[in-house]
Coordinates of C-alpha atoms and ligand atoms in Angstrom, one line a residue:
M1 CA -3.5 -5.8 -59.4
S2 CA -0.6 -4.1 -61.2
I3 CA 1.3 -7.4 -61.3
S4 CA -0.7 -10.6 -62.0
P5 CA -1.5 -12.9 -59.2
Q6 CA 1.0 -15.6 -61.4
Q7 CA 3.7 -13.9 -62.0
L8 CA 4.1 -12.9 -58.3
I9 CA 4.1 -16.8 -57.1
F10 CA 6.0 -17.4 -60.3
Q11 CA 8.8 -14.9 -58.7
K12 CA 8.5 -16.1 -55.0
R13 CA 8.9 -19.9 -56.7
E14 CA 11.9 -18.8 -58.2
G15 CA 13.5 -17.6 -54.7
R16 CA 13.1 -13.8 -55.9
A17 CA 12.1 -11.3 -52.7
L18 CA 8.4 -9.8 -53.5
S19 CA 8.1 -6.3 -53.1
D20 CA 6.2 -4.3 -50.3
Q21 CA 3.6 -3.4 -52.5
D22 CA 3.1 -6.6 -53.7
I23 CA 2.7 -7.9 -50.2
R24 CA 0.2 -5.3 -49.6
T25 CA -1.4 -5.7 -53.0
F26 CA -1.5 -9.5 -53.0
L27 CA -2.9 -10.2 -49.7
T28 CA -5.8 -7.3 -49.6
A29 CA -7.0 -9.2 -53.1
Y30 CA -7.2 -12.5 -51.5
L31 CA -8.9 -10.7 -48.5
S32 CA -11.6 -9.2 -50.9
G33 CA -11.6 -12.6 -52.9
D34 CA -10.1 -11.0 -55.8
V35 CA -7.2 -13.8 -55.6
H36 CA -8.6 -17.3 -55.4
D37 CA -7.6 -19.8 -53.0
Y38 CA -5.8 -22.1 -55.4
Q39 CA -3.4 -18.9 -56.2
M40 CA -3.2 -18.6 -52.7
S41 CA -2.2 -21.8 -52.2
A42 CA 0.5 -22.0 -54.8
L43 CA 2.2 -18.8 -53.6
L44 CA 1.9 -20.5 -49.5
M45 CA 3.8 -23.5 -50.8
S46 CA 6.5 -21.3 -52.5
I47 CA 6.8 -19.7 -49.3
V48 CA 6.8 -23.1 -47.5
W49 CA 10.4 -23.6 -50.0
R50 CA 11.8 -20.6 -50.0
G51 CA 10.6 -18.6 -46.9
L52 CA 10.7 -14.9 -46.8
T53 CA 12.9 -12.0 -46.2
E54 CA 12.8 -10.4 -42.7
P55 CA 11.4 -7.1 -44.8
E56 CA 8.8 -9.4 -46.6
L57 CA 8.3 -11.1 -43.1
S58 CA 7.2 -7.8 -41.4
T59 CA 5.3 -6.5 -44.2
W60 CA 3.4 -9.8 -44.1
T61 CA 2.4 -9.5 -40.3
E62 CA 1.6 -6.1 -40.9
V63 CA -0.9 -6.8 -43.4
M64 CA -1.9 -9.9 -41.0
I65 CA -2.8 -7.3 -38.1
Q66 CA -4.2 -4.3 -40.5
S67 CA -6.8 -6.6 -42.1
G68 CA -8.6 -6.4 -38.7
H69 CA -9.0 -4.4 -35.3
T70 CA -7.0 -4.2 -32.5
L71 CA -7.9 -4.5 -28.7
K72 CA -7.6 -1.3 -26.6
I73 CA -7.4 -2.5 -23.0
N74 CA -6.9 0.9 -20.9
R75 CA -4.6 -0.4 -18.3
D76 CA -0.6 -0.5 -17.6
Y77 CA 1.3 -3.5 -18.1
V78 CA -1.3 -5.2 -20.6
V79 CA 1.1 -8.7 -21.2
D80 CA 0.2 -12.2 -22.4
K81 CA 2.0 -15.4 -23.3
H82 CA 1.9 -17.8 -26.3
S83 CA 2.8 -21.5 -26.1
T84 CA 3.6 -22.8 -29.8
G85 CA 1.9 -26.3 -28.5
G86 CA 2.4 -29.4 -27.3
V87 CA 0.8 -32.0 -25.0
G88 CA -0.2 -31.5 -21.0
D89 CA 0.6 -27.5 -21.7
K90 CA -1.6 -25.9 -19.4
T91 CA 0.4 -23.6 -18.2
S92 CA -1.7 -20.7 -19.5
F93 CA -4.7 -21.4 -16.8
I94 CA -1.9 -20.8 -14.0
V95 CA 0.5 -18.3 -14.7
A96 CA -2.3 -15.7 -16.6
P97 CA -4.0 -15.7 -12.4
I98 CA -0.7 -15.1 -10.9
V99 CA -0.1 -12.3 -13.6
A100 CA -3.2 -10.6 -13.0
A101 CA -2.7 -11.1 -9.0
L102 CA 0.5 -9.0 -9.4
G103 CA -1.0 -6.2 -11.2
C104 CA -0.9 -7.0 -14.7
Y105 CA -3.6 -7.2 -17.2
V106 CA -4.0 -10.4 -19.7
P107 CA -6.3 -10.6 -22.2
M108 CA -5.2 -14.6 -23.0
I109 CA -6.3 -15.4 -26.3
S110 CA -5.8 -19.2 -26.7
G111 CA -6.6 -21.3 -29.3
R112 CA -8.7 -24.8 -29.7
S113 CA -7.0 -28.2 -30.1
L114 CA -4.7 -28.7 -33.4
G115 CA -3.6 -32.0 -34.5
H116 CA -2.1 -34.0 -31.8
T117 CA -2.0 -30.6 -29.4
G118 CA -4.3 -29.9 -27.0
G119 CA -6.3 -26.6 -26.7
T120 CA -6.5 -24.5 -24.1
L121 CA -9.9 -23.0 -24.8
D122 CA -11.6 -26.8 -24.9
K123 CA -10.1 -26.9 -21.8
L124 CA -12.1 -24.2 -20.2
E125 CA -15.0 -25.0 -21.7
S126 CA -14.9 -28.0 -20.3
I127 CA -15.5 -26.5 -16.9
P128 CA -19.6 -26.1 -17.0
G129 CA -21.1 -23.2 -17.7
V130 CA -17.8 -21.4 -19.1
K131 CA -18.7 -18.9 -22.0
I132 CA -15.7 -17.6 -24.3
P133 CA -16.0 -14.0 -25.0
Q134 CA -17.1 -13.3 -28.5
T135 CA -16.6 -10.0 -29.1
S136 CA -13.3 -7.6 -28.5
Q137 CA -15.4 -5.2 -26.3
H138 CA -16.3 -8.1 -24.2
I139 CA -12.8 -9.3 -23.9
T140 CA -11.6 -5.5 -22.8
D141 CA -14.1 -5.5 -20.4
L142 CA -13.2 -8.6 -18.7
T143 CA -9.6 -7.9 -19.0
E144 CA -9.9 -4.3 -17.6
A145 CA -12.7 -5.6 -14.6
H146 CA -11.1 -9.1 -13.7
G147 CA -7.0 -8.4 -14.7
L148 CA -7.4 -11.6 -17.0
C149 CA -9.8 -13.0 -19.6
F150 CA -9.9 -16.3 -21.4
A151 CA -10.7 -15.9 -24.6
G152 CA -10.2 -16.9 -28.7
Q153 CA -9.5 -14.9 -31.7
T154 CA -12.5 -12.9 -32.7
P155 CA -13.9 -12.8 -36.0
N156 CA -12.5 -9.2 -36.6
M157 CA -9.0 -9.8 -34.8
C158 CA -6.8 -10.5 -38.1
P159 CA -10.0 -12.0 -40.1
L160 CA -6.8 -12.7 -42.8
D161 CA -4.9 -15.1 -40.6
R162 CA -8.1 -17.0 -40.3
K163 CA -8.6 -17.3 -43.8
L164 CA -5.2 -18.2 -44.5
Y165 CA -4.8 -20.6 -41.4
A166 CA -7.8 -22.1 -42.9
L167 CA -5.9 -22.6 -45.8
R168 CA -2.9 -23.8 -44.7
D169 CA -4.5 -26.4 -42.9
V170 CA -5.9 -27.8 -46.1
T171 CA -3.0 -27.4 -48.2
G172 CA 0.2 -28.4 -46.0
T173 CA 1.3 -25.4 -46.0
V174 CA 1.4 -24.7 -42.3
E175 CA 4.9 -26.3 -41.3
S176 CA 6.7 -23.3 -42.0
P177 CA 8.5 -20.9 -39.4
D178 CA 7.5 -17.6 -41.6
L179 CA 3.6 -18.6 -42.1
I180 CA 3.5 -19.4 -38.4
S181 CA 5.2 -16.7 -36.6
S182 CA 3.3 -14.4 -38.7
S183 CA 0.0 -15.9 -37.9
I184 CA 1.2 -15.9 -34.0
M185 CA 2.4 -12.5 -34.1
S186 CA -0.3 -11.1 -36.0
K187 CA -2.8 -12.2 -33.8
K188 CA -0.6 -11.3 -30.4
I189 CA 0.1 -7.7 -31.5
S190 CA -3.7 -7.2 -32.5
E191 CA -4.1 -7.4 -28.3
G192 CA -2.6 -3.9 -28.2
L193 CA 0.1 -5.8 -25.4
R194 CA 3.2 -3.7 -23.8
G195 CA 5.2 -7.2 -24.5
L196 CA 4.4 -11.0 -24.6
T197 CA 6.6 -14.1 -23.1
L198 CA 6.9 -17.1 -25.7
D199 CA 7.0 -20.8 -24.7
I200 CA 8.6 -22.5 -28.0
K201 CA 8.2 -26.1 -27.5
C202 CA 10.7 -28.5 -28.7
G203 CA 11.0 -32.1 -28.8
N204 CA 8.8 -34.9 -30.1
G205 CA 5.7 -33.6 -29.0
A206 CA 6.1 -30.0 -30.2
F207 CA 6.1 -28.9 -34.0
M208 CA 9.5 -27.8 -33.7
K209 CA 11.4 -31.0 -33.2
T210 CA 14.8 -29.8 -32.7
I211 CA 16.6 -26.9 -30.9
D212 CA 17.9 -25.4 -34.4
E213 CA 14.2 -25.8 -35.7
A214 CA 13.0 -23.6 -32.4
Q215 CA 15.6 -20.8 -32.6
A216 CA 15.1 -20.5 -36.2
L217 CA 11.3 -19.5 -34.9
K218 CA 12.6 -17.2 -31.9
K219 CA 14.7 -15.6 -34.8
R220 CA 11.4 -14.8 -36.5
M221 CA 9.4 -13.9 -34.3
K222 CA 11.5 -11.7 -32.3
A223 CA 11.9 -9.6 -35.6
I224 CA 8.5 -9.1 -36.0
A225 CA 8.3 -7.9 -32.5
Q226 CA 11.0 -5.3 -32.7
A227 CA 9.5 -4.2 -36.0
H228 CA 6.2 -4.0 -33.7
N229 CA 7.8 -2.0 -30.6
L230 CA 6.7 -5.3 -28.7
D231 CA 9.0 -6.1 -25.9
L232 CA 9.6 -9.9 -26.0
N233 CA 11.1 -12.5 -24.1
G234 CA 10.3 -16.3 -22.8
V235 CA 11.6 -19.9 -23.1
I236 CA 12.4 -22.8 -25.3
S237 CA 10.9 -26.1 -23.5
D238 CA 11.3 -29.0 -23.4
M239 CA 8.4 -31.3 -25.4
N240 CA 9.9 -34.7 -25.1
Q241 CA 7.6 -35.9 -22.5
P242 CA 3.9 -34.5 -21.7
L243 CA 4.5 -31.9 -19.4
G244 CA 2.6 -32.3 -15.5
R245 CA 1.4 -35.9 -15.1
Y246 CA -1.8 -35.5 -16.5
A247 CA -3.1 -34.8 -20.3
G248 CA -6.5 -34.3 -22.3
V249 CA -9.2 -32.0 -21.3
R250 CA -10.7 -32.2 -17.9
P251 CA -7.6 -34.0 -16.5
E252 CA -5.3 -31.1 -17.1
I253 CA -7.9 -29.1 -15.2
Y254 CA -7.4 -31.6 -12.2
E255 CA -3.6 -30.7 -12.4
V256 CA -4.4 -26.9 -12.2
L257 CA -6.6 -26.9 -8.9
Q258 CA -3.7 -29.1 -7.6
V259 CA -0.9 -26.4 -8.7
F260 CA -3.3 -24.0 -6.7
R261 CA -3.3 -26.4 -4.1
E262 CA 0.7 -26.5 -3.8
E263 CA 0.3 -30.0 -5.2
G264 CA 1.1 -29.8 -8.4
P265 CA 4.5 -31.3 -10.4
E266 CA 7.4 -29.8 -10.1
D267 CA 8.6 -29.6 -14.2
L268 CA 5.0 -27.8 -14.1
V269 CA 5.5 -25.4 -11.4
S270 CA 8.8 -24.4 -12.0
L271 CA 7.7 -23.5 -15.6
C272 CA 4.9 -21.8 -14.8
L273 CA 6.8 -19.6 -12.4
T274 CA 9.5 -18.9 -14.8
L275 CA 6.7 -17.9 -17.1
A276 CA 5.3 -16.0 -14.9
S277 CA 8.0 -13.8 -14.0
Q278 CA 8.9 -13.2 -17.3
M279 CA 5.5 -12.1 -18.3
L280 CA 5.6 -9.4 -15.1
V281 CA 9.2 -8.1 -16.3
V282 CA 8.2 -7.9 -19.9
S283 CA 5.3 -5.9 -19.2
G284 CA 7.1 -3.7 -17.5
K285 CA 5.7 -4.3 -14.4
Y286 CA 8.9 -5.6 -12.4
S287 CA 12.5 -4.8 -13.3
E288 CA 14.1 -7.8 -11.6
L289 CA 13.4 -11.6 -12.7
E290 CA 14.3 -13.0 -9.4
K291 CA 12.1 -10.4 -7.3
A292 CA 9.2 -11.3 -9.9
K293 CA 9.6 -15.0 -9.3
T294 CA 9.6 -14.4 -5.5
D295 CA 6.4 -13.0 -5.6
A296 CA 5.0 -14.9 -8.2
K297 CA 5.7 -17.9 -5.7
T298 CA 3.5 -15.8 -3.1
V299 CA 0.5 -15.4 -5.0
L300 CA 0.5 -18.5 -6.2
E301 CA 1.0 -20.0 -2.2
N302 CA -1.3 -17.3 -0.5
G303 CA -4.5 -18.3 -2.7
K304 CA -4.4 -14.5 -4.4
A305 CA -3.7 -16.5 -8.0
Y306 CA -7.0 -18.7 -7.2
Q307 CA -8.9 -16.1 -6.3
K308 CA -8.3 -14.5 -9.2
F309 CA -9.1 -17.5 -11.3
C310 CA -12.2 -18.2 -9.6
N311 CA -13.2 -14.7 -10.4
I312 CA -12.7 -15.2 -13.7
I313 CA -14.3 -18.2 -14.3
K314 CA -17.2 -17.0 -12.3
A315 CA -17.2 -13.8 -14.9
Q316 CA -17.4 -16.4 -17.5
G317 CA -20.5 -18.0 -16.7
G318 CA -18.5 -21.1 -14.9
D319 CA -19.6 -23.0 -11.7
I320 CA -16.8 -22.4 -9.4
S321 CA -18.4 -24.9 -7.0
T322 CA -17.1 -27.5 -9.7
L323 CA -13.4 -26.3 -8.8
E324 CA -13.5 -26.9 -5.0
S325 CA -14.2 -30.2 -5.9
P326 CA -11.6 -31.6 -8.3
D327 CA -12.2 -34.9 -8.2
F328 CA -15.4 -33.7 -10.9
Y329 CA -12.4 -33.1 -13.4
L330 CA -11.4 -37.3 -13.2
K331 CA -15.3 -38.2 -13.8
S332 CA -14.8 -40.8 -16.4
S333 CA -17.2 -43.2 -18.3
E334 CA -14.3 -46.0 -18.0
T335 CA -10.9 -45.7 -16.1
I336 CA -7.9 -48.1 -17.6
P337 CA -4.4 -48.7 -16.7
V338 CA -1.9 -49.5 -19.0
S339 CA 1.1 -51.2 -18.1
L340 CA 4.3 -52.4 -19.6
K341 CA 5.9 -56.1 -20.1
K342 CA 9.6 -55.0 -19.0
S343 CA 11.3 -53.3 -16.1
G344 CA 14.3 -51.0 -15.9
Y345 CA 14.3 -47.1 -16.9
L346 CA 12.0 -45.3 -19.4
T347 CA 13.7 -43.8 -21.9
H348 CA 11.7 -42.7 -24.3
I349 CA 8.2 -41.0 -24.8
D350 CA 6.3 -40.9 -28.1
T351 CA 4.8 -38.1 -27.3
R352 CA 3.1 -37.0 -30.5
A353 CA 1.7 -40.5 -30.4
L354 CA 0.3 -40.2 -26.9
G355 CA -1.2 -36.8 -27.7
S356 CA -3.0 -38.3 -31.4
G357 CA -4.0 -41.0 -29.2
L358 CA -6.0 -38.8 -26.9
S359 CA -7.1 -37.1 -29.7
K360 CA -8.6 -39.7 -31.6
L361 CA -10.7 -40.9 -28.0
G362 CA -12.4 -37.5 -27.9
A363 CA -10.0 -35.2 -26.6
G364 CA -9.5 -33.5 -29.9
R365 CA -11.2 -33.0 -33.4
T366 CA -10.7 -34.1 -36.5
S367 CA -12.7 -31.0 -38.2
T368 CA -13.3 -27.6 -37.1
E369 CA -16.9 -28.5 -36.5
A370 CA -16.5 -31.4 -34.4
S371 CA -16.6 -31.1 -30.6
V372 CA -14.3 -33.0 -27.8
D373 CA -15.2 -35.1 -25.1
P374 CA -14.4 -33.3 -22.0
Q375 CA -13.9 -36.7 -20.1
V376 CA -10.9 -38.2 -22.0
G377 CA -7.4 -37.8 -20.9
C378 CA -4.6 -39.7 -19.1
L379 CA -2.5 -39.6 -15.9
I380 CA 1.1 -40.8 -16.7
H381 CA 2.6 -42.2 -13.6
K382 CA 6.3 -42.1 -14.8
R383 CA 8.9 -39.2 -16.0
L384 CA 12.1 -40.2 -18.7
G385 CA 14.8 -41.7 -16.2
D386 CA 12.3 -43.0 -13.8
P387 CA 12.5 -47.0 -12.8
I388 CA 9.8 -49.3 -13.7
E389 CA 8.7 -52.7 -12.5
F390 CA 7.3 -55.3 -15.3
G391 CA 3.7 -54.8 -15.2
E392 CA 3.5 -51.6 -13.3
P393 CA 1.2 -49.4 -14.5
I394 CA 2.9 -46.4 -16.7
L395 CA -0.5 -44.9 -17.6
T396 CA -4.3 -44.4 -16.1
M397 CA -6.6 -43.6 -19.3
Y398 CA -9.8 -42.0 -18.9
L399 CA -12.5 -42.4 -21.0
G400 CA -15.7 -40.7 -22.6
Q401 CA -17.9 -41.8 -25.1
K402 CA -15.7 -43.2 -27.8
N403 CA -14.2 -46.3 -26.5
D404 CA -11.3 -46.6 -29.5
I405 CA -10.0 -50.1 -28.2
G406 CA -7.8 -49.9 -31.1
V407 CA -5.9 -46.8 -29.1
V408 CA -5.9 -48.1 -25.7
E409 CA -4.4 -51.2 -27.4
Q410 CA -1.3 -48.8 -28.7
A411 CA -1.0 -47.0 -25.3
A412 CA 2.0 -49.2 -23.8
D413 CA 4.0 -48.6 -27.9
W414 CA 4.1 -45.3 -26.5
F415 CA 6.5 -46.0 -24.4
E416 CA 10.5 -47.5 -24.4
V417 CA 12.2 -49.1 -21.6
G418 CA 15.8 -49.6 -21.5
S419 CA 18.5 -51.2 -18.8
E420 CA 20.3 -47.5 -18.2
P421 CA 18.3 -44.5 -17.5
P422 CA 18.7 -41.4 -20.7
D423 CA 20.4 -38.4 -20.1
S424 CA 18.6 -36.4 -18.5
Q425 CA 17.1 -33.2 -20.7
L426 CA 16.6 -29.7 -19.2
L427 CA 13.1 -28.3 -19.2
L428 CA 14.4 -25.2 -19.9
Q429 CA 16.6 -25.2 -23.1
E430 CA 16.9 -21.6 -23.3
V431 CA 15.8 -18.4 -21.6
F432 CA 16.0 -15.5 -23.4
Ligands
URA1 N1 -0.8 -21.3 -34.2 C1 -1.5 -20.1 -35.0 O1 -1.7 -19.3 -34.4 N2 -0.7 -20.1 -36.3 C2 0.0 -21.2 -37.3 O2 0.2 -21.1 -37.9 C3 0.5 -22.3 -36.4 C4 0.0 -22.3 -34.8

C-alpha cells in the first residue's frame, strides 16, 4: 500500500474522507490478508462514528461487488425484494411466487436468522427435504427454469462482504447505515437485477427504530442503486408488532400456506400485494402499480402463485405433500398458552423481546454453526389496539426440544395493556 493502514484509519477517525484509491487499496489488501482484522475493525469503528460520504459509499460498495461474481440470469425482468429484517416477516415466500407467476424472474437471495430476527433460509429448510442451491450456476438454472429460486449468498458472491460481515458481527460495528446499506446493496447488485424492491422495517422489532433512521437508510440505498443503474422502489413498513399472526420457524410456513388458501391475515396479505406490485413495476414488466396489484391479487387467488411455490419447493428437493397438510407445520413438542392478568386494550408489544425469546427457544441461533429448531414459534392472538379480557390468551407458544421455562415465564411481560386503545399505526409508513 502506498499509504499505511494506520494513516487511513487515523484520517477516517478524524472525520476526513478517504480517496477512491485509498478505499480500493485498503479493502483489496484486507481481502488478501495484507491488512489485518484488527486494522479493519478500527476502520469500521471509525466509519460507525464518522460515516461515509456518498462517493466513499459508492466506491466501498463497488469494491465489495467486484470481489466476487455477478449472477447472469439470461431473462428479462429479473427482480428481487429485500427486507431489512423483523419478526414474523415471511413475505418472500409469497411475493416471489406471485411475481414469478406474472412473468418475472426472482433469484431470491436471503439470509439466516440474525439477532432477534428470523431467517428466510432457516424457515425454508424447515420444509422437509429442501436444499439450498450452493452455486451461482444452480441458482441461475433454477431461476431460469421456474421463474424463482430460494437461495443464500454463495461463496463467490461478494466474498468481501462475507468477511467484513463476520468481523462486524463480533466487533460491535453492524449498526451503521453506511455499512448496512453497502452490505445489502452489494449482494443485491451481484444478483444482476433489473430492479429491486426494499421493505425497510421500522419500529421496536426492527434494526431501524425510528422513521428518521429508516429514511436515512433509504437515502443511502437509493444513492448506491442510482450509481449502479439499478431501479429501486419500496416501502418503509411498521415493525412495532410482528407481521401476521405467527412468528418462528415452521409456524411461519403454516401462515404462508394460509395466505395461499386465502385465509391469511389482512396485514400480511396487504403488504405482500403492495411489495409484489412494486416488484412487477420496478422489473419493467408492468408500467402501472394498480394494474400490477390487481394481477398480483388474481394469481394469489387463482392458485397460480401457489403452483409456482410448489414447483420451486419440489425442484429444491422439498416434500410438497407436507404443503397439502398445513397442520404439519404446527406440530410441536409442547404447546403453551400465555395469558395476561389484566383487561383493557393492547397498547404495546415488545417485538424485539418476543423475537429474542423465540430465538432463545431455538428459532434463532447463538453461533453461526448452531442449528435452529423448526418446531419453535408462536401464534399472537391480538393486534395492537385489540380489546383483551383478564385471563384471555395473548400467545400460544410452540416449543421444540429446548423447554426454557424462563422465557415462557417472561412472555406475558412482552405485552402492555391500557385502559384506552393506542393511536393506530399505519402498516405502510412510506411508499417510495
Ligand atoms: N443484512 C446484511 O446483509 N448486511 C448488514 O449489514 C445488515 C443486515
